[in-house]
């Protein structure tokens, strides 16, 4: 039992510590654009997906990974299975409950956007930084354009929206949202129950499946689309 636990801890540590580099996947950002809106998506279960500036919004990466039979439809079973797989990653000791330390590792190492950090992906890894200024025309984490009244110091997480601008359901902390009993305990049962609730919310047509085209857009996705130059008609 001790050996199994040690092995599980080792695997979990590697997953958590390398999460940022894994998400990088050899993408090249514009190193000069410090104020660019992060091309980041955080899935309904809380898993971050990141891409370089100019690349398609990574909601498509999440959908493709969760759609196991690749039929272009994400059904209820696949949706919940996606959440279950990520819970296993987060549950370091395999006890079926996410404790304070496991949640802290999630927020600080796996999805630091929740705490106001932004991720820059590159071919050699990933780098974190905190935006100290919201310059005219830049975007704060709440998805609002800053005023043109001049430079103003704004911590990146001042809006207190955390992951909300990056996900489909506007949840500031998608993992803690699974504390359905409000007792500080996140069980696997409640985590998957929340996944079921999320599916029902997103399945607006009650079809029993989701498609990429019918998913709502995150605040960040909308901002990215607005900021990209429109193609000229020939």
Coordinates of C-alpha atoms in Angstrom, one line a residue, residues 33 52 85 88 105 149 173 227:
X33 CA 3.0 41.7 -26.8
X52 CA -0.3 30.9 -28.7
X85 CA -10.2 12.0 -15.4
X88 CA -8.0 11.7 -10.6
X105 CA -1.6 22.9 -6.0
X149 CA -7.5 58.0 -18.7
X173 CA -12.9 28.8 -9.1
X227 CA -9.1 42.0 -31.5

